[in-house]
Amino acid sequence: MSIKRYLSISYTIIVLGIIGLGILSWLMSNYQATLNQKHQQRYTSYLLADELRQSSDDLTRLARTYVVSGDARYEKMYWHILDIRNGKKPRPQHYERIYWDNVLDYGDKPRSDGETIALKKLMEAAGFTKAEFEQLHQAQQNSDGLVTTETIAMNAIKGLYNDGNGNYTRQSAPDPEMARRIMHDLKYHQDKSAIMQPIDKFFQLLDVRTQQEVEEYQQKYKLILLLIQLLVVILAVVSIFIGVVVSLRILHQIGGEPTHIAKLAKMVAQGKLNITFDAEKSTGVYAELQHMVGQLQKVISNIRHTVADISNMAQELNDTAQNLSQSSSNQAASVEQVSASLEEINSTVNQNAQITEETNQRSQSAANMANISGQAVTDTVSAMQQIAKEISIVEEIAYRTNLLALNAAIEAARAGEHGHGFTVVADEIRKLAERSQGAAQKISSLAIESVKTAEHTGGLLQGLLPNIEQNAVAIESIAIASAEQTSGLEQINLAIAQVDQSTQQNAAGAEQLAASSQSLQEQAEQLQNAVAYFSVEK
């Protein structure tokens, strides 16, 4: 069973016990209040009965004092007591306490007056039983009978006697002797006893009734108290059981003292993984903490080795990036030089192509003129002279073309593998230039010979015309080769531009790679510093 289940059941029992204690406490409080009420009722009843007894004693004392002394104030006090008891005059406050013994002169008031109510009414309100009330009623009737004797005695002192109608209007000589006698003889004491016997019987009935009620509620009170004590014992036992069971359960799940576990956890939080664990404790949180620390030790060790490897690799990568950046810079400079040389070659080739085109056009014109020369020798001589002049230009062009081809071959040799194709083209151009130069020299010789031998021009024109046509074909081949050379140079320029762009990109990538490797090395150092927080070695 889980700790939560234990605690839930335990708390439920405790809550139910507390609720039970609350209910029992409420019942006990009610019983206590009722018991107090019964005690108060018993006390009030006793005070009312005692007031009847006390008033009878006060009446006896005052009547005897009056018949002995004849002092009228005692008679007034006598009748004042009767008026209070019969509800004709207000009752002094706390009338149950000593009052008339402290009244030395009529009109004295030891305490202020209260409400005006007859003693009989108070007895009825006190909840007396019928038997109890009958005893008090009997006592009051007997007391009223004794009042008659006391009235006779007090009137005898004044010389007033009963007229037969219950009134004391008949006058005669005062008889103090008779008054004192009837106030102290046996009959007076018998009448006095007749008053006290019902009161004593009332006290007996009151004691029996109130004692039964008090004992009944005392039994209930004791029962509730016993239940409360029993419930407290049960709760104490349950609490002790819960404390022991839960403590053992918690200690089992924790695997050790909580303070020791907290200390170990604090050491782990401080990065101190070089902790020595007790091998005998292999349960609960303690065992899991031990396993966690072991795994952390392995992880931290692996991280340290990995960080060291990353740092070394980052350094090597940074060195490689620096070398690559330097190589890319050198390559970019070389590519720019090659590009400049190719631009010069391209310019020369374009110029050569232009001259070749012009030569081709002139060769075509010479062929046309050779055809016309068959009809007019004079014109042929003139044309041959012009051709001789033009041939010198062709020789010059062939010479320059040969030089350009030589220069192109040199630049192609410098370009290495990329200039191999261009070397072949340059060689062909050189050969064509040599052939053009030879053809030009031959044409020049023929032109000079034609001037000298104009008469033989007509016959020679048939042999010259094929040579002119071959020359035109050769020049056209030179023009085509020049065009192809121009196209090849354009492709070379495009390739060089692409190489230059790639070189620039490589240089930028090398710089970015160097920055990334530097950042990686810094992060590796930060990670290494963070891992250094943990102490693994014991």
XYZ file of C-alpha atoms in Angstrom, residues 13-523:
511
model
C -9.850 7.981 10.777
C -8.470 11.082 12.479
C -11.068 13.355 10.866
C -13.876 10.976 11.855
C -12.417 10.839 15.355
C -12.276 14.618 15.525
C -15.863 14.834 14.291
C -16.838 12.268 16.925
C -14.991 14.281 19.552
C -16.798 17.382 18.389
C -20.192 15.683 18.636
C -19.392 14.177 22.031
C -18.033 17.503 23.229
C -21.221 19.196 22.063
C -23.336 16.578 23.872
C -21.173 16.875 26.961
C -21.526 20.644 26.818
C -25.305 20.303 26.561
C -25.376 17.819 29.423
C -23.140 20.084 31.440
C -25.415 23.032 30.734
C -28.457 20.947 31.682
C -26.669 19.707 34.786
C -25.778 23.259 35.720
C -29.387 24.221 35.098
C -30.532 21.421 37.404
C -28.092 22.524 40.052
C -29.267 26.090 39.624
C -32.906 24.981 39.816
C -32.159 22.957 42.920
C -30.362 25.912 44.440
C -33.197 28.294 43.539
C -35.759 25.892 44.985
C -33.719 25.599 48.136
C -33.485 29.394 48.408
C -37.261 29.796 47.993
C -37.978 27.147 50.642
C -35.345 28.650 52.878
C -36.912 32.075 52.346
C -40.188 30.692 53.704
C -38.334 29.255 56.688
C -36.313 32.435 57.176
C -39.393 34.650 56.940
C -41.104 32.498 59.582
C -38.067 32.856 61.863
C -37.929 36.620 61.234
C -41.635 36.937 62.027
C -41.131 34.986 65.269
C -38.134 37.102 66.241
C -39.863 40.415 65.503
C -43.148 39.387 67.163
C -41.360 38.237 70.328
C -39.298 41.412 70.359
C -42.396 43.512 70.037
C -44.362 41.758 72.817
C -41.354 42.144 75.105
C -40.367 45.711 74.222
C -43.603 47.145 72.884
C -41.535 49.028 70.269
C -43.849 49.734 67.291
C -41.068 49.592 64.690
C -40.736 45.873 65.215
C -44.449 45.464 64.527
C -44.033 47.457 61.315
C -41.131 45.264 60.271
C -43.288 42.234 61.071
C -46.094 43.284 58.775
C -43.615 44.452 56.115
C -42.194 40.919 55.927
C -45.688 39.497 55.443
C -46.442 42.052 52.709
C -43.254 41.114 50.839
C -44.078 37.391 51.119
C -47.643 37.948 49.922
C -46.564 40.173 47.003
C -47.908 43.430 48.367
C -44.547 45.188 48.600
C -41.417 44.922 46.427
C -38.835 42.310 47.237
C -35.372 43.612 48.080
C -32.664 42.544 45.664
C -30.852 39.337 46.664
C -33.491 38.725 49.273
C -32.079 35.243 49.853
C -29.137 36.805 51.634
C -29.240 38.237 55.188
C -31.526 41.221 55.181
C -33.757 41.807 58.237
C -30.997 41.108 60.723
C -29.328 44.216 59.297
C -32.469 46.379 59.581
C -32.120 48.152 62.944
C -34.802 50.737 62.359
C -37.882 50.605 60.239
C -37.222 52.180 56.874
C -33.631 51.011 56.696
C -32.829 49.285 53.386
C -29.584 47.289 53.249
C -30.283 46.777 49.540
C -32.522 48.458 47.018
C -35.958 47.110 46.134
C -36.618 44.742 43.245
C -39.812 43.453 41.657
C -43.090 42.978 43.508
C -44.076 39.303 43.392
C -45.481 36.852 45.935
C -43.352 33.994 47.182
C -46.043 31.587 46.048
C -45.698 32.821 42.452
C -41.959 32.315 42.586
C -42.481 28.772 43.855
C -44.884 28.052 41.018
C -42.352 29.399 38.491
C -39.582 27.273 39.995
C -41.181 24.127 38.578
C -41.868 22.341 41.812
C -43.632 19.027 41.648
C -47.136 18.726 43.020
C -45.947 16.928 46.145
C -43.240 19.502 46.747
C -45.604 22.381 46.226
C -48.133 20.813 48.611
C -45.500 20.674 51.335
C -44.606 24.324 50.841
C -48.266 25.267 50.677
C -48.839 23.386 53.938
C -45.896 25.144 55.537
C -47.194 28.547 54.426
C -50.690 27.769 55.785
C -49.149 26.711 59.097
C -47.080 29.875 59.042
C -50.223 31.917 58.432
C -51.816 30.108 61.425
C -48.872 31.046 63.573
C -49.323 34.612 62.360
C -52.753 34.569 64.035
C -51.161 33.709 67.405
C -48.551 36.396 66.892
C -51.262 38.915 65.917
C -53.188 38.164 69.133
C -50.047 38.659 71.195
C -49.065 41.938 69.541
C -52.626 43.354 69.839
C -52.755 42.269 73.509
C -49.779 44.540 74.118
C -51.879 47.389 72.744
C -55.044 46.342 74.635
C -56.887 45.252 71.483
C -58.694 41.950 71.274
C -60.685 39.928 68.758
C -64.265 41.133 68.418
C -65.464 37.727 67.185
C -65.365 38.730 63.516
C -61.626 38.387 63.096
C -61.005 42.048 63.741
C -59.123 43.404 66.756
C -61.329 46.302 67.697
C -62.384 45.381 71.234
C -60.360 47.395 73.696
C -59.345 46.334 77.180
C -56.407 46.538 79.481
C -53.157 45.460 77.844
C -52.032 41.997 78.850
C -48.305 41.715 78.187
C -48.043 38.638 80.367
C -50.475 36.703 78.185
C -48.745 38.015 75.074
C -45.324 36.809 76.220
C -46.771 33.482 77.332
C -48.467 32.590 74.053
C -45.298 33.597 72.167
C -43.145 31.211 74.164
C -45.344 28.341 75.355
C -45.380 24.779 74.068
C -48.191 25.386 71.598
C -46.182 28.131 69.898
C -43.272 25.776 69.514
C -45.605 23.091 68.224
C -47.014 25.525 65.678
C -43.484 26.524 64.762
C -42.572 22.888 64.304
C -45.674 22.435 62.160
C -44.224 25.038 59.822
C -40.756 23.530 59.702
C -41.828 19.912 59.217
C -43.403 20.497 55.729
C -40.366 22.588 54.798
C -38.076 19.780 55.911
C -40.228 17.324 53.973
C -39.955 19.645 50.966
C -36.177 19.598 51.258
C -36.266 15.813 51.319
C -38.495 15.649 48.222
C -36.375 18.293 46.502
C -33.169 16.432 47.317
C -34.575 13.157 46.013
C -35.897 14.685 42.772
C -32.970 16.906 41.970
C -30.491 14.258 43.035
C -32.094 11.791 40.617
C -32.004 14.343 37.811
C -28.462 15.318 38.645
C -27.357 11.696 38.872
C -29.083 10.938 35.553
C -27.242 13.716 33.787
C -24.081 12.897 35.668
C -24.302 9.344 34.342
C -24.802 10.695 30.825
C -21.962 13.132 31.379
C -19.697 10.349 32.627
C -20.680 8.181 29.655
C -19.854 10.974 27.221
C -16.613 11.637 29.077
C -15.765 7.935 28.917
C -16.509 7.887 25.180
C -14.343 10.959 24.702
C -11.504 9.378 26.646
C -11.906 6.154 24.693
C -11.942 8.075 21.412
C -8.879 10.047 22.468
C -7.092 6.788 23.281
C -8.138 5.353 19.908
C -6.923 8.474 18.118
C -3.679 8.361 20.078
C -3.171 4.697 19.182
C -4.056 5.381 15.536
C -1.730 8.385 15.481
C 1.106 6.359 16.977
C 0.404 3.530 14.542
C 0.290 5.970 11.647
C 3.491 7.627 12.800
C 5.327 4.333 13.144
C 3.998 2.746 9.942
C 4.353 5.856 7.804
C 7.795 6.575 9.233
C 8.967 3.041 8.498
C 7.334 3.181 5.088
C 8.881 6.537 4.273
C 12.284 5.446 5.561
C 12.016 2.307 3.439
C 11.141 4.285 0.328
C 13.733 6.944 1.046
C 16.331 4.340 1.951
C 17.884 6.356 4.766
C 17.513 9.337 7.021
C 15.930 12.308 5.195
C 18.637 14.651 6.491
C 21.360 12.392 5.068
C 19.514 12.138 1.741
C 19.127 15.931 1.676
C 22.853 16.306 2.405
C 23.749 13.976 -0.481
C 21.359 15.806 -2.815
C 22.933 19.117 -1.800
C 26.401 17.719 -2.586
C 25.162 16.611 -6.019
C 23.685 20.073 -6.590
C 27.106 21.536 -5.711
C 28.718 19.313 -8.349
C 30.390 16.968 -5.870
C 29.910 13.600 -7.537
C 32.799 11.935 -5.697
C 30.406 10.611 -3.035
C 30.924 7.362 -1.148
C 27.640 5.472 -0.692
C 26.797 2.755 1.807
C 26.621 -0.514 -0.100
C 24.222 -2.030 2.460
C 21.537 0.547 1.638
C 20.058 -0.483 -1.670
C 16.422 0.612 -1.538
C 14.323 3.664 -2.209
C 15.546 7.131 -3.022
C 19.002 6.380 -1.605
C 19.581 3.626 -4.170
C 18.186 5.747 -6.998
C 20.396 8.641 -5.915
C 23.397 6.310 -5.900
C 22.504 5.068 -9.391
C 21.961 8.635 -10.604
C 25.345 9.763 -9.269
C 27.018 6.784 -10.955
C 25.373 7.604 -14.263
C 26.286 11.272 -13.869
C 29.904 10.320 -13.248
C 29.947 8.312 -16.476
C 28.192 11.060 -18.425
C 30.487 13.795 -17.089
C 33.580 11.715 -17.874
C 32.320 11.051 -21.402
C 31.506 14.722 -21.858
C 34.989 15.712 -20.733
C 36.627 13.343 -23.228
C 34.248 14.440 -25.956
C 34.875 18.120 -25.224
C 38.631 17.533 -25.413
C 38.215 15.791 -28.784
C 35.946 18.573 -30.039
C 38.465 21.190 -28.945
C 41.292 19.402 -30.798
C 39.149 18.923 -33.892
C 38.115 22.572 -33.791
C 41.779 23.604 -33.645
C 42.654 21.341 -36.581
C 39.632 22.603 -38.494
C 40.679 26.175 -37.824
C 44.201 25.472 -39.103
C 42.806 23.770 -42.216
C 40.453 26.685 -42.834
C 43.344 29.142 -42.544
C 45.400 27.129 -45.046
C 42.415 26.832 -47.378
C 41.794 30.550 -47.161
C 45.439 31.280 -48.005
C 45.371 28.808 -50.916
C 42.132 30.303 -52.211
C 43.658 33.774 -52.091
C 46.716 32.603 -54.044
C 44.541 30.758 -56.548
C 42.367 33.844 -57.016
C 45.467 35.922 -57.783
C 46.660 33.325 -60.320
C 43.240 33.164 -61.955
C 43.202 36.946 -62.296
C 46.613 36.836 -64.020
C 45.469 34.078 -66.405
C 42.287 36.019 -67.127
C 44.301 39.121 -67.988
C 46.578 37.112 -70.311
C 43.574 35.522 -72.011
C 42.059 38.926 -72.585
C 45.247 40.016 -74.356
C 45.286 36.807 -76.453
C 41.617 37.262 -77.263
C 42.302 40.802 -78.425
C 45.148 39.575 -80.667
C 43.047 36.741 -82.080
C 40.224 39.143 -82.858
C 42.649 41.410 -84.672
C 44.071 38.421 -86.586
C 40.583 37.315 -87.545
C 39.805 40.776 -88.809
C 42.991 40.834 -90.952
C 42.274 37.322 -92.223
C 38.798 38.402 -93.227
C 40.230 41.318 -95.113
C 42.781 39.024 -96.808
C 40.028 36.600 -97.763
C 38.062 39.382 -99.337
C 41.118 40.507 -101.269
C 41.837 36.969 -102.412
C 38.325 36.738 -103.779
C 38.876 40.009 -105.534
C 42.199 38.743 -106.952
C 40.478 35.659 -108.316
C 37.913 37.827 -110.028
C 40.624 40.006 -111.412
C 42.513 36.940 -112.683
C 39.448 35.908 -114.658
C 39.158 39.373 -116.167
C 42.936 39.509 -116.889
C 42.449 36.820 -119.500
C 40.694 39.391 -121.657
C 42.905 42.365 -120.954
C 46.608 41.831 -120.337
C 47.084 45.494 -119.681
C 44.659 45.380 -116.892
C 46.345 42.207 -115.633
C 49.745 43.894 -115.473
C 48.221 46.734 -113.553
C 46.420 44.262 -111.307
C 49.617 42.259 -110.799
C 51.369 45.374 -109.692
C 48.607 46.005 -107.238
C 48.736 42.368 -106.119
C 52.462 42.692 -105.540
C 51.760 45.557 -103.262
C 49.016 43.685 -101.432
C 51.110 40.539 -101.149
C 53.660 42.477 -99.141
C 50.858 43.241 -96.731
C 49.923 39.571 -96.643
C 53.514 38.696 -95.891
C 53.479 41.173 -93.085
C 50.172 39.720 -91.792
C 51.536 36.188 -92.067
C 54.624 37.273 -90.201
C 52.557 38.848 -87.451
C 50.211 35.880 -87.351
C 53.201 33.633 -86.913
C 54.380 35.820 -84.013
C 50.910 35.788 -82.470
C 50.717 32.019 -82.797
C 54.098 31.753 -81.128
C 52.959 33.988 -78.264
C 49.720 32.019 -77.956
C 51.708 28.775 -77.767
C 53.856 30.261 -74.993
C 50.767 31.426 -73.017
C 49.106 28.051 -73.578
C 52.202 26.346 -72.207
C 51.922 28.539 -69.131
C 48.225 27.635 -68.725
C 49.186 23.998 -68.370
C 46.475 21.401 -68.870
C 43.813 24.032 -69.504
C 45.872 25.506 -72.374
C 46.503 22.205 -74.167
C 43.675 22.707 -76.641
C 44.746 26.248 -77.205
C 48.316 25.034 -77.980
C 46.987 22.874 -80.783
C 45.023 25.783 -82.214
C 48.048 28.095 -81.919
C 50.198 25.522 -83.730
C 47.664 25.296 -86.541
C 47.556 29.059 -86.763
C 51.355 29.169 -86.953
C 51.378 26.576 -89.710
C 48.709 28.489 -91.600
C 50.739 31.678 -91.140
C 53.831 29.959 -92.534
C 51.807 28.661 -95.440
C 50.297 32.120 -95.942
C 53.738 33.667 -95.878
C 55.008 31.148 -98.409
C 51.987 31.682 -100.612
C 52.425 35.427 -100.367
C 56.078 35.158 -101.366
C 55.134 32.936 -104.252
C 52.398 35.326 -105.363
C 54.845 38.193 -105.069
C 57.319 36.395 -107.328
C 54.584 35.607 -109.790
C 53.378 39.190 -109.787
C 56.883 40.491 -110.484
C 57.317 37.884 -113.142
C 53.942 38.859 -114.629
C 55.015 42.478 -114.879
C 58.153 41.471 -116.728
C 56.446 38.926 -118.890
C 53.087 40.523 -119.550
C 53.023 38.809 -122.865
C 52.987 35.452 -121.168
C 50.346 36.441 -118.663
C 47.484 35.005 -120.627
C 49.032 31.574 -120.660
C 50.128 31.730 -117.067
C 46.718 32.901 -115.848
C 45.302 29.432 -116.418
C 47.938 28.013 -114.042
C 47.723 30.968 -111.634
C 43.963 30.869 -111.152
C 43.953 27.525 -109.238
C 46.706 28.831 -106.983
C 44.672 31.951 -106.296
C 41.660 29.813 -105.494
C 43.759 27.616 -103.212
C 45.066 30.765 -101.544
C 41.485 31.919 -101.029
C 40.589 28.536 -99.539
C 43.638 28.719 -97.266
C 42.741 32.231 -96.161
C 39.160 31.129 -95.558
C 40.511 28.248 -93.462
C 42.572 30.764 -91.520
C 39.416 32.848 -90.976
C 37.496 29.788 -89.788
C 40.368 28.809 -87.493
C 40.480 32.351 -86.155
C 36.721 32.222 -85.467
C 37.103 28.878 -83.726
C 40.027 30.280 -81.774
C 37.895 33.254 -80.718
C 35.076 30.924 -79.612
C 37.560 28.770 -77.699
C 39.013 31.821 -76.000
C 35.498 32.954 -75.036
C 34.827 29.543 -73.504
C 38.192 29.719 -71.742
C 37.295 33.189 -70.423
C 33.912 31.848 -69.219
C 35.616 28.895 -67.546
C 38.207 31.189 -65.971
C 35.374 33.444 -64.725
C 33.659 30.428 -63.212
C 36.941 29.316 -61.664
C 37.423 32.820 -60.280
C 33.877 32.823 -58.847
C 34.444 29.384 -57.323
C 37.737 30.582 -55.915
C 36.033 33.608 -54.349
C 33.338 31.357 -52.904
C 35.985 28.974 -51.590
C 37.789 31.878 -49.969
C 34.557 33.137 -48.366
C 33.677 29.590 -47.261
C 37.153 29.169 -45.814
C 36.790 32.386 -43.829
C 33.338 31.322 -42.591
C 34.712 27.879 -41.757
C 37.530 29.495 -39.791
C 35.036 31.651 -37.882
C 32.812 28.622 -37.209
C 35.756 26.558 -36.006
C 36.802 29.406 -33.722
C 33.253 29.636 -32.326
C 33.162 25.852 -31.920
C 36.422 25.958 -30.021
C 35.106 28.718 -27.729
C 31.895 26.763 -27.081
